[in-house]
CSV table of C-alpha atoms in Angstrom, one decimal:
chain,number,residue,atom,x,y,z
A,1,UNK,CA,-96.8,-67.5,44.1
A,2,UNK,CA,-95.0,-67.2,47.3
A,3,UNK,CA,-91.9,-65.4,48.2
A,4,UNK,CA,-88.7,-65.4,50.4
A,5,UNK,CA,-86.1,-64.0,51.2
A,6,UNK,CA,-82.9,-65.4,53.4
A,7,UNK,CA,-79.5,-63.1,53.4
A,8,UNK,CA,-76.9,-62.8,56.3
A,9,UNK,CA,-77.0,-59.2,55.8
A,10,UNK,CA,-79.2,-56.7,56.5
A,11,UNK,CA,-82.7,-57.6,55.2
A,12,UNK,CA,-83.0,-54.4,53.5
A,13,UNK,CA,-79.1,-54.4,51.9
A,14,UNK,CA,-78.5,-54.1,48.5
A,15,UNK,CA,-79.8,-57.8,47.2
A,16,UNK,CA,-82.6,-58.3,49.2
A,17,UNK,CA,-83.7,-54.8,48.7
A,18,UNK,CA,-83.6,-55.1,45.0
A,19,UNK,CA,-85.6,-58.2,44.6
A,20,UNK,CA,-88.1,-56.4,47.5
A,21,UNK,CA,-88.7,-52.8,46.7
A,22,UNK,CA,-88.2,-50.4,44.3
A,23,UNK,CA,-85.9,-47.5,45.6
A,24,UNK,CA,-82.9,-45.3,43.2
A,25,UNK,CA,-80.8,-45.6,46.2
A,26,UNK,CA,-79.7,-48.8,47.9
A,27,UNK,CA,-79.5,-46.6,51.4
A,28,UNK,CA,-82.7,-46.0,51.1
A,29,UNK,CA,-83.4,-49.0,53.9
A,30,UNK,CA,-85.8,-47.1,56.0
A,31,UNK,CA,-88.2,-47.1,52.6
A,32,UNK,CA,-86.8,-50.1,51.6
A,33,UNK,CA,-88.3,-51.8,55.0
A,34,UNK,CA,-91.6,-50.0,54.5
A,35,UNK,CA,-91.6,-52.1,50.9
A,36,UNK,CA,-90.8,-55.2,52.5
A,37,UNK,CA,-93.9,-55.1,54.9
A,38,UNK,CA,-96.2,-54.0,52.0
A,39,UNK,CA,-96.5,-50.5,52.5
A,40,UNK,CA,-96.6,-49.1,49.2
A,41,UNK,CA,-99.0,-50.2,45.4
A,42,UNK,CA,-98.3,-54.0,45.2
A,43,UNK,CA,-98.7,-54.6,48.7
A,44,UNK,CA,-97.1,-57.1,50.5
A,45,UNK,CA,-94.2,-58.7,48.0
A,46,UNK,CA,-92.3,-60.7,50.6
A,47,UNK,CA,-94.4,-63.6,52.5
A,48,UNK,CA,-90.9,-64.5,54.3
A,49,UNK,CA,-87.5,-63.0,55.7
A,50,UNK,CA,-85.2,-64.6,56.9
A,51,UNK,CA,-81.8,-62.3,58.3
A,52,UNK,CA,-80.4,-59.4,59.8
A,53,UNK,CA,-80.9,-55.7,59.7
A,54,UNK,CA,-83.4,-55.6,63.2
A,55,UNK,CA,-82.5,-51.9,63.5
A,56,UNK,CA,-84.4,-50.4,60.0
A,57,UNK,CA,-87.7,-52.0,61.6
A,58,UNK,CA,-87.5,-50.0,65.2
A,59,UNK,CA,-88.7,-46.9,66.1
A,60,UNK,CA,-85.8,-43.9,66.6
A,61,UNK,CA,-86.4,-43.9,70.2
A,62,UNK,CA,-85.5,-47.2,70.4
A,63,UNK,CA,-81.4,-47.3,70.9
A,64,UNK,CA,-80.8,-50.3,68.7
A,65,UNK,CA,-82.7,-48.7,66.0
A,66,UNK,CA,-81.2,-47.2,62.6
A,67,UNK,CA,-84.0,-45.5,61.0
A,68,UNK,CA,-84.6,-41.3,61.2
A,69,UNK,CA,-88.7,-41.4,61.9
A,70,UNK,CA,-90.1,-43.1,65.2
A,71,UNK,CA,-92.2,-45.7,62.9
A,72,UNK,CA,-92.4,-49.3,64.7
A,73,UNK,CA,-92.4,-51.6,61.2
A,74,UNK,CA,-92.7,-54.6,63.6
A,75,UNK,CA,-95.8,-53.2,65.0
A,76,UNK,CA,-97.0,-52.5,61.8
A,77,UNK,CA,-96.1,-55.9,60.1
A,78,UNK,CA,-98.0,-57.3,62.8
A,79,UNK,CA,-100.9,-56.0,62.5
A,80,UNK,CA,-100.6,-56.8,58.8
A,81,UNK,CA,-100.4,-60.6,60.1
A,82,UNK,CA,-96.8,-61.0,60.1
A,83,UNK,CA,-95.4,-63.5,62.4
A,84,UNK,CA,-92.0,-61.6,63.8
A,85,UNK,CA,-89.1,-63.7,65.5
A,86,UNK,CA,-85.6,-62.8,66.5
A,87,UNK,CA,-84.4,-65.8,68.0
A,88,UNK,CA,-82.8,-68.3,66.8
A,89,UNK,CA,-84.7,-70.5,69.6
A,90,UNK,CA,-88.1,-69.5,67.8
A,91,UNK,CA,-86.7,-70.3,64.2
A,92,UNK,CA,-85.9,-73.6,65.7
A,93,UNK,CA,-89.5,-74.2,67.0
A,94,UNK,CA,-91.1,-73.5,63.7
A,95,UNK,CA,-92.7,-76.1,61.9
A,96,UNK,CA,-93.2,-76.4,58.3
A,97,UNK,CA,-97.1,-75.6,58.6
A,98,UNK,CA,-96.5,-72.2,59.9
A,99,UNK,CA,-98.9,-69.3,59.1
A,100,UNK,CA,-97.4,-67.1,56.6
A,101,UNK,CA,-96.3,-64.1,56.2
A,102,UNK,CA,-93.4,-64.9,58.5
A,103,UNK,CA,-90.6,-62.4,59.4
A,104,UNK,CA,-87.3,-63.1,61.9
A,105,UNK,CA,-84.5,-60.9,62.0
A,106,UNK,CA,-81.7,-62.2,64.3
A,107,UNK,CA,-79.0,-59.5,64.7
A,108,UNK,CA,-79.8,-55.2,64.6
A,109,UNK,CA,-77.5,-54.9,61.7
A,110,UNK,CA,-76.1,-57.8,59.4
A,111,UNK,CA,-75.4,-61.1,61.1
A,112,UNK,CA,-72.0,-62.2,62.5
A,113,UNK,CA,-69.6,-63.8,60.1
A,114,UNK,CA,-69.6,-67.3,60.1
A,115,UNK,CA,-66.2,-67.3,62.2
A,116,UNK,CA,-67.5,-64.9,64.6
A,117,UNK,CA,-71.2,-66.5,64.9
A,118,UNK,CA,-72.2,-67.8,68.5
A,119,UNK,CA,-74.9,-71.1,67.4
A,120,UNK,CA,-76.4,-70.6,70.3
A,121,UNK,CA,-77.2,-66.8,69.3
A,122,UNK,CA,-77.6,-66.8,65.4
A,123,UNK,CA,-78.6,-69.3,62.7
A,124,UNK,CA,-76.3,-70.2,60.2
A,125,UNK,CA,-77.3,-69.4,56.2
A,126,UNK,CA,-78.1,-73.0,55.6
A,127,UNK,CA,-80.2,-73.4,58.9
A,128,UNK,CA,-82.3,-70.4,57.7
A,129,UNK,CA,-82.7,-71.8,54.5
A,130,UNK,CA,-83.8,-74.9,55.5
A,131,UNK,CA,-86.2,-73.6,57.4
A,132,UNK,CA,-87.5,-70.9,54.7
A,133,UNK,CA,-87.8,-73.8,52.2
A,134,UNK,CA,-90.0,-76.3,54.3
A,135,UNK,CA,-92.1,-73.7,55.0
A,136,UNK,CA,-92.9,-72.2,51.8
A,137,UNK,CA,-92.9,-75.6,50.0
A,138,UNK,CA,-95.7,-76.9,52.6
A,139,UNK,CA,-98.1,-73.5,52.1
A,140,UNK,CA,-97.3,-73.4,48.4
A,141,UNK,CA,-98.3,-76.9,48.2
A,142,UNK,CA,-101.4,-76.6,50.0
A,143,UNK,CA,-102.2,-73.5,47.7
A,144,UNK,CA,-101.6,-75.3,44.5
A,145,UNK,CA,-98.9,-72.6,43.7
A,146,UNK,CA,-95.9,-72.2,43.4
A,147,UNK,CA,-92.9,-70.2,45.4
A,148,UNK,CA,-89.6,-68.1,45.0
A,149,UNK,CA,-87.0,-68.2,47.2
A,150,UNK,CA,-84.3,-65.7,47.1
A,151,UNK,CA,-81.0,-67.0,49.3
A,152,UNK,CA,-77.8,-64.5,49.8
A,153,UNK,CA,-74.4,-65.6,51.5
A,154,UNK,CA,-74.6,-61.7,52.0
A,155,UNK,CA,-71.2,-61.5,53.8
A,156,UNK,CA,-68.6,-63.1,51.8
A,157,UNK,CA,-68.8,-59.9,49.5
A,158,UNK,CA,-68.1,-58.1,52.8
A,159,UNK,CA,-65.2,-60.1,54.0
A,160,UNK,CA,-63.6,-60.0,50.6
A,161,UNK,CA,-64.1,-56.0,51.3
A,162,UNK,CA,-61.5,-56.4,53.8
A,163,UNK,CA,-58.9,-58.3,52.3
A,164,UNK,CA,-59.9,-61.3,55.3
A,165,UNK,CA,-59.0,-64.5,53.3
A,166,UNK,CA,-59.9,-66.7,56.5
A,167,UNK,CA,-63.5,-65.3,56.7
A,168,UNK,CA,-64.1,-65.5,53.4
A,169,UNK,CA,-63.3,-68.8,52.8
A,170,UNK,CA,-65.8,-70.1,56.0
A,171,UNK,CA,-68.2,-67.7,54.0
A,172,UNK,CA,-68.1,-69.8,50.8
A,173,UNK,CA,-68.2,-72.7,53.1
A,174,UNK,CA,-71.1,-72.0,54.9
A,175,UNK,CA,-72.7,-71.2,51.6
A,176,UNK,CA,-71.8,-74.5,49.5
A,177,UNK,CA,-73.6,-75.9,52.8
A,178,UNK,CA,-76.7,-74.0,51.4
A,179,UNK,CA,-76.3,-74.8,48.0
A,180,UNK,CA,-76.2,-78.8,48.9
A,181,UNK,CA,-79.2,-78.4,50.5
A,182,UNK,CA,-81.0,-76.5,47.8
A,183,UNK,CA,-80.1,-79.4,44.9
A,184,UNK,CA,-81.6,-81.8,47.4
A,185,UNK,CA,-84.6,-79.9,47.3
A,186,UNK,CA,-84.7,-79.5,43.5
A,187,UNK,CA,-83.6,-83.5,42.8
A,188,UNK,CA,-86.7,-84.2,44.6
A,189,UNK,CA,-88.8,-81.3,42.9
A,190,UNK,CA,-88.5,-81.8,39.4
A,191,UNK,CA,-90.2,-78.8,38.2
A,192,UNK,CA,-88.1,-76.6,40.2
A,193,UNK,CA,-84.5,-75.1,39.2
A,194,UNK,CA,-81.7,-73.5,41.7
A,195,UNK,CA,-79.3,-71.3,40.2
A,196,UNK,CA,-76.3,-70.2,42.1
A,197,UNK,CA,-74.3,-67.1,41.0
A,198,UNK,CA,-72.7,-64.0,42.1
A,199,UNK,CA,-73.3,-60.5,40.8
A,200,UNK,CA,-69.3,-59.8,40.7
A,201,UNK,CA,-65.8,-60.6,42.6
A,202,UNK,CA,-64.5,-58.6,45.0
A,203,UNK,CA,-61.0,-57.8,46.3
A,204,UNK,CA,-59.3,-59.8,43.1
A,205,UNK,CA,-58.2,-62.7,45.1
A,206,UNK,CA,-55.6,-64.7,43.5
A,207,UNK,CA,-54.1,-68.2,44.8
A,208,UNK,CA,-50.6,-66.8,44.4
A,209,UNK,CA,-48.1,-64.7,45.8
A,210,UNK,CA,-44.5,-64.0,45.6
A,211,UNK,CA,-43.0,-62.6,48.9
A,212,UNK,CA,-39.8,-61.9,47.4
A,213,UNK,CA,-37.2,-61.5,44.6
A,214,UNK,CA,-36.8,-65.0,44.0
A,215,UNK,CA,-39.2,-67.2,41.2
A,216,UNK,CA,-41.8,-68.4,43.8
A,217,UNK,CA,-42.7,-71.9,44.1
A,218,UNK,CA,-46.6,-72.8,42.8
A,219,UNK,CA,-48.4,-73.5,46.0
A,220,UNK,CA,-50.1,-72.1,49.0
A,221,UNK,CA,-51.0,-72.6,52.7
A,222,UNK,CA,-54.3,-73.0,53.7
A,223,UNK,CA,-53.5,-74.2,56.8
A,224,UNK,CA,-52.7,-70.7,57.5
A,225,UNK,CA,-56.3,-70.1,57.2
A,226,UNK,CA,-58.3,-72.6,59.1
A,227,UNK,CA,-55.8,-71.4,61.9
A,228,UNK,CA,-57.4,-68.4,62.5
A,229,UNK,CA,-60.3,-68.2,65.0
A,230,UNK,CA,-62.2,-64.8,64.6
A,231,UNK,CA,-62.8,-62.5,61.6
A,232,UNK,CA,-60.2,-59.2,60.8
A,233,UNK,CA,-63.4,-57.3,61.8
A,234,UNK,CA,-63.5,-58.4,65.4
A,235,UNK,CA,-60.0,-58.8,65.9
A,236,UNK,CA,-59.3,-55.2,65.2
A,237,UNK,CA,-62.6,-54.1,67.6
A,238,UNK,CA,-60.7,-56.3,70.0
A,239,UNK,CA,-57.6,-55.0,70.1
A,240,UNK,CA,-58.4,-51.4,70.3
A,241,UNK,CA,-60.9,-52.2,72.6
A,242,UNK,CA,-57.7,-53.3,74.3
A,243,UNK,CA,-55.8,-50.2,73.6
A,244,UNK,CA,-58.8,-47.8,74.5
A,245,UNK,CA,-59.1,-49.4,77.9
A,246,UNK,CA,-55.0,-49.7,78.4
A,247,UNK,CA,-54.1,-46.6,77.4
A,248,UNK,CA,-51.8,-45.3,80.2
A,249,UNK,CA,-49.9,-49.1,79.7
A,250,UNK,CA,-46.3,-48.4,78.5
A,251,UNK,CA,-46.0,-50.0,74.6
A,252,UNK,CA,-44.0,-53.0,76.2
A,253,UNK,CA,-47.5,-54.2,77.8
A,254,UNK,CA,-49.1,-53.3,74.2
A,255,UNK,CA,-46.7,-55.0,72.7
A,256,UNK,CA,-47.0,-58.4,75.0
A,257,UNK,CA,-50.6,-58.4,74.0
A,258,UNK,CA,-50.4,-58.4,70.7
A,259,UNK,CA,-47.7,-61.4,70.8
A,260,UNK,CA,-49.4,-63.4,72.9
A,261,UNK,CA,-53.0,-63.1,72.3
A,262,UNK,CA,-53.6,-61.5,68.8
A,263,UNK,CA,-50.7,-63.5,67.1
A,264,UNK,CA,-50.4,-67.2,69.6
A,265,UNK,CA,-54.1,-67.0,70.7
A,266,UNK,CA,-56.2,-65.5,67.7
A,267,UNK,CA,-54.2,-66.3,64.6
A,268,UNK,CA,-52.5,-69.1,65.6
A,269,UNK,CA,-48.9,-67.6,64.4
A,270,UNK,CA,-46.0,-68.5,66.8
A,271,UNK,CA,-43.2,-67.0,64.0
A,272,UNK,CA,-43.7,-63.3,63.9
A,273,UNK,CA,-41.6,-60.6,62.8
A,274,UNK,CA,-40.8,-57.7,65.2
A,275,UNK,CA,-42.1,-55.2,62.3
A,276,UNK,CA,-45.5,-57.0,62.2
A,277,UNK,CA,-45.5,-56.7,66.1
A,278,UNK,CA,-45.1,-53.0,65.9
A,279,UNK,CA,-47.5,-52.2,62.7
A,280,UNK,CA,-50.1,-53.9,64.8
A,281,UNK,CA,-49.6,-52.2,68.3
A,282,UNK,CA,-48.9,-48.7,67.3
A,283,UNK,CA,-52.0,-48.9,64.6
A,284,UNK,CA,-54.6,-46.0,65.9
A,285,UNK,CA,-57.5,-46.7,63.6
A,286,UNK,CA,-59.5,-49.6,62.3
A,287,UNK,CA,-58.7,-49.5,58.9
A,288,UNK,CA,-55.4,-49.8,59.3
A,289,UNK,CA,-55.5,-52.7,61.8
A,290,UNK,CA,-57.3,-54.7,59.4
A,291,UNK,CA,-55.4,-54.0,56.3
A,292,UNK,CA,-52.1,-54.9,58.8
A,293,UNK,CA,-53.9,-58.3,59.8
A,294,UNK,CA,-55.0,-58.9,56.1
A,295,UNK,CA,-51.2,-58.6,54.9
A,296,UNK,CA,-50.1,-60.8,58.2
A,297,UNK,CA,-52.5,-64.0,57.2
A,298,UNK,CA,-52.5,-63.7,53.7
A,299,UNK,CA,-48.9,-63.5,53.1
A,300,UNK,CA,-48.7,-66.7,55.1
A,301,UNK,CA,-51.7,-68.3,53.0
A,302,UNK,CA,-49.7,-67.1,49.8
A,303,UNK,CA,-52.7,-65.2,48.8
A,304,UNK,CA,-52.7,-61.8,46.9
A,305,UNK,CA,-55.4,-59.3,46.1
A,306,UNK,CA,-55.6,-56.6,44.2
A,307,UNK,CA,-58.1,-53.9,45.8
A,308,UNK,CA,-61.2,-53.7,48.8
A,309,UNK,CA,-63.4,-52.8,45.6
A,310,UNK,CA,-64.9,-54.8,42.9
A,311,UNK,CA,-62.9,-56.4,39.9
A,312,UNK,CA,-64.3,-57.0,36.5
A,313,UNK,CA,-63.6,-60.4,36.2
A,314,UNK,CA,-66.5,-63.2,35.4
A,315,UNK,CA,-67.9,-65.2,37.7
A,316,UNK,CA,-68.9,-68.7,37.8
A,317,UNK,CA,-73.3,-69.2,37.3
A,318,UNK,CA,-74.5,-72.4,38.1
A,319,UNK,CA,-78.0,-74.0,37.6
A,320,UNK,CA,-79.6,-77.3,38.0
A,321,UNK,CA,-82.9,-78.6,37.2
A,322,UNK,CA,-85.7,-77.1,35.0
A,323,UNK,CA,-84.9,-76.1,32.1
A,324,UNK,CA,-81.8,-74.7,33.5
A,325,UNK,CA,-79.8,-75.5,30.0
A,326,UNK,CA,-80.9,-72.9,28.6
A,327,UNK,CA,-78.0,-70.8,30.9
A,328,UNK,CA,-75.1,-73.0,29.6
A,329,UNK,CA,-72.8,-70.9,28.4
A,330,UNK,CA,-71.7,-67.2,28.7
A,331,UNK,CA,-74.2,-65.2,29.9
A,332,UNK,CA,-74.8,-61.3,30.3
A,333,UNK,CA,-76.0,-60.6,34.4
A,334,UNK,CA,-79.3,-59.4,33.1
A,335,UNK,CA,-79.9,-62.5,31.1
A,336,UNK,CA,-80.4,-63.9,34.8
A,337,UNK,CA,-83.4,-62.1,35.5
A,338,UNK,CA,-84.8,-62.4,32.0
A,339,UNK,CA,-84.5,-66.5,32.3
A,340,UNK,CA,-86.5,-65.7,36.1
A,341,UNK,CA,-88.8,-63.5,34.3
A,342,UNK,CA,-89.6,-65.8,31.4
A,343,UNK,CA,-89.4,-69.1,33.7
A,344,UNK,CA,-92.1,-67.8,36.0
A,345,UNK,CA,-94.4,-66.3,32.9
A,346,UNK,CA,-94.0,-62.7,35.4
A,347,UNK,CA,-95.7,-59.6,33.7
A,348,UNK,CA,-92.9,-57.0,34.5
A,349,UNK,CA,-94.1,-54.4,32.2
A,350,UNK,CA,-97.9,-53.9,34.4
A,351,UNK,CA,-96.1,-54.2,37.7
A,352,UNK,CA,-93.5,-50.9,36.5
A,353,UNK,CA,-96.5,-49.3,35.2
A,354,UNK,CA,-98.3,-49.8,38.6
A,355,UNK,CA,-95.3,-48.4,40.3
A,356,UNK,CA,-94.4,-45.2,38.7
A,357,UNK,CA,-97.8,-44.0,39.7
A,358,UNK,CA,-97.0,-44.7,43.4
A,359,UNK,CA,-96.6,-41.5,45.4
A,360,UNK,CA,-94.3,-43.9,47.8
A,361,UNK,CA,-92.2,-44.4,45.3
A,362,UNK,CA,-89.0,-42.0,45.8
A,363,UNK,CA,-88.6,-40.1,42.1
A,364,UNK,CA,-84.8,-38.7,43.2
A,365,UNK,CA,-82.9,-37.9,40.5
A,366,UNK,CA,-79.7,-40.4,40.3
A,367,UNK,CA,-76.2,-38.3,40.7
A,368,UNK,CA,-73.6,-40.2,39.4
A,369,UNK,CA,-71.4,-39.7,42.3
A,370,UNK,CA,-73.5,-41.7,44.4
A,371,UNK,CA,-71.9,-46.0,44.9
A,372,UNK,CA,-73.5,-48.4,43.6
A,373,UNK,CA,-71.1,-51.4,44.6
């Protein structure tokens, strides 16, 4: 069977790592990387990624690189007879007969929100996946077999993080996108099932807020979302980029800036209070420029959260196709992977006895200090 993977995160984050290599930390991407190229017992897992994280394959003497030994993985996966890309100009030449395995990682680290994204620079989700599932539908057809394809709107976790109601929403946008394309896939593929869920909530979004003392009235503004142009994340780079290259200008020329472009030009805002105005230019570090900016547009939207972590709520699971009725209901996380276990007749049990013998396989005791968000 064949297998892909397609995030908008680094390749080698948390979810794509876990369904790629078998680590007991989730930093562990330099390892993590080795894994995904086949360098360790089962060989190569992955016969296609698809996303970011460019930096974990480079050597250290390379000055886009992330990892702490001078290994080229490129090289390597090369001579392995992976096909590497990083354009977004080569993922649009590629055509559904293309030799696997097949690897193209489009940004050093994760890829740009979907806000911030330049479509001349970076594929969207649903452009990658499109591509990911032509390609491993054509060679899995040819081969008689069949394929998995793993498919991660990576960053709306990561916008929730930051409290940016504007970025997540495009987020979840870009990913429905995905998901459309997927069920058209599946309708025409009867003996193939898409399931759609996340492994928690983040930030504890609520469509509701009360500004003040008074009963609030049930609605919200969403208006005050599709408004904004960028992501918190770059605004706040911006703006102290600003501030780093201005800083013998008096606070009256700080303060201009932040009216007229951060507020008029970037968020769209043309009311402003004078407090707002002075949170944002006096602010001196990132985190408390964004969690300013979060306050600023989600007040507006009539939004509220309740924390940059995780909440404990449920989350929605959706599935569609074969045999997927057999996830109606309320379901435990891990019954997930049993239905993928069970569904593709996978021998789990040999494979972890195969592995725990691997000397490549890092043996770390766990500390339970250590995130595992």
């Amino acid at each position: 069977m064949l297998t892909g993977l397609v995030a908008t995160s680094r390749i080698t984050h948390a979810t794509p790592g876990s369904f790629s290599a078998h680590v007991t930390n989730r930093d562990m991407e330099d390892l993590i990387a080795q894994y995904q190229i086949g360098n360790f017992s089962l060989g190569p897992v992955v016969d296609l990624m698809f996303g970011g994280g460019r930096c974990f394959f480079l050597p250290n003497s390379d000055n886009n690189s992330c990892r702490k030994d001078n290994r080229d993985l490129i090289s390597e996966a090369q001579k392995k007879g992976f096909t590497s890309i990083s354009s977004i100009e080569q993922l649009n030449s590629l055509n559904s007969n293309q030799k696997l395995p097949l690897m193209g990682l489009f940004s050093d680290s994760h890829m740009d929100y979907e806000i911030d994204r330049d479509p001349l620079k970076q594929p969207s989700l649903s452009a990658m996946a499109d591509k990911a599932i032509k390609i491993l539908s054509d060679s899995s057809s040819k081969a008689n077999t069949g394929f998995f394809l793993m498919i991660e709107g990576s960053r709306i976790d990561m916008a929730a993080h930051s409290n940016d109601p504007a970025t997540h929403i495009r987020e979840i946008i870009s990913y429905w996108d995905t998901v459309k394309l997927v069920r058209k896939f599946v309708d025409k593929n009867p003996n193939t099932v898409v399931i759609s869920v996340s492994d928690h909530e983040t930030g504890g979004l609520s469509v509701a807020r009360q500004l003040g003392p008074e009963y609030p009235d049930y609605l919200w503004n969403p208006k005050a979302l599709t408004n904004v142009k960028m992501s918190i994340e770059k605004i706040s780079k911006k703006l102290l980029y600003f501030f780093n290259d201005n800083q013998n200008s008096n606070l009256d020329a700080k303060r201009e800036f932040v009216k007229n472009v951060v507020f008029t030009k970037w968020l769209q805002i043309h009311e402003f209070e004078k407090e707002e105005v002075e949170a944002l230019t006096t602010a001196e570090k990132s985190t408390i420029l964004r969690q300013f900016l979060s306050d600023i547009i989600s007040k507006r939207a009539l939004l509220g959260w309740a924390t940059h972590g995780h909440s404990a709520v449920d989350v929605n699971l959706y599935a569609s196709g074969y045999q997927s009725s057999q996830l109606r209901g309320n379901n435990e996380n891990s019954d997930i992977g049993l239905f993928i276990k069970n569904i593709l007749n996978l021998d789990l049990e040999s494979v972890t006895k195969l592995i725990s013998n691997d000397p490549t396989v890092q043996k770390t005791p766990f500390s339970s200090s250590e995130w595992l968000g």
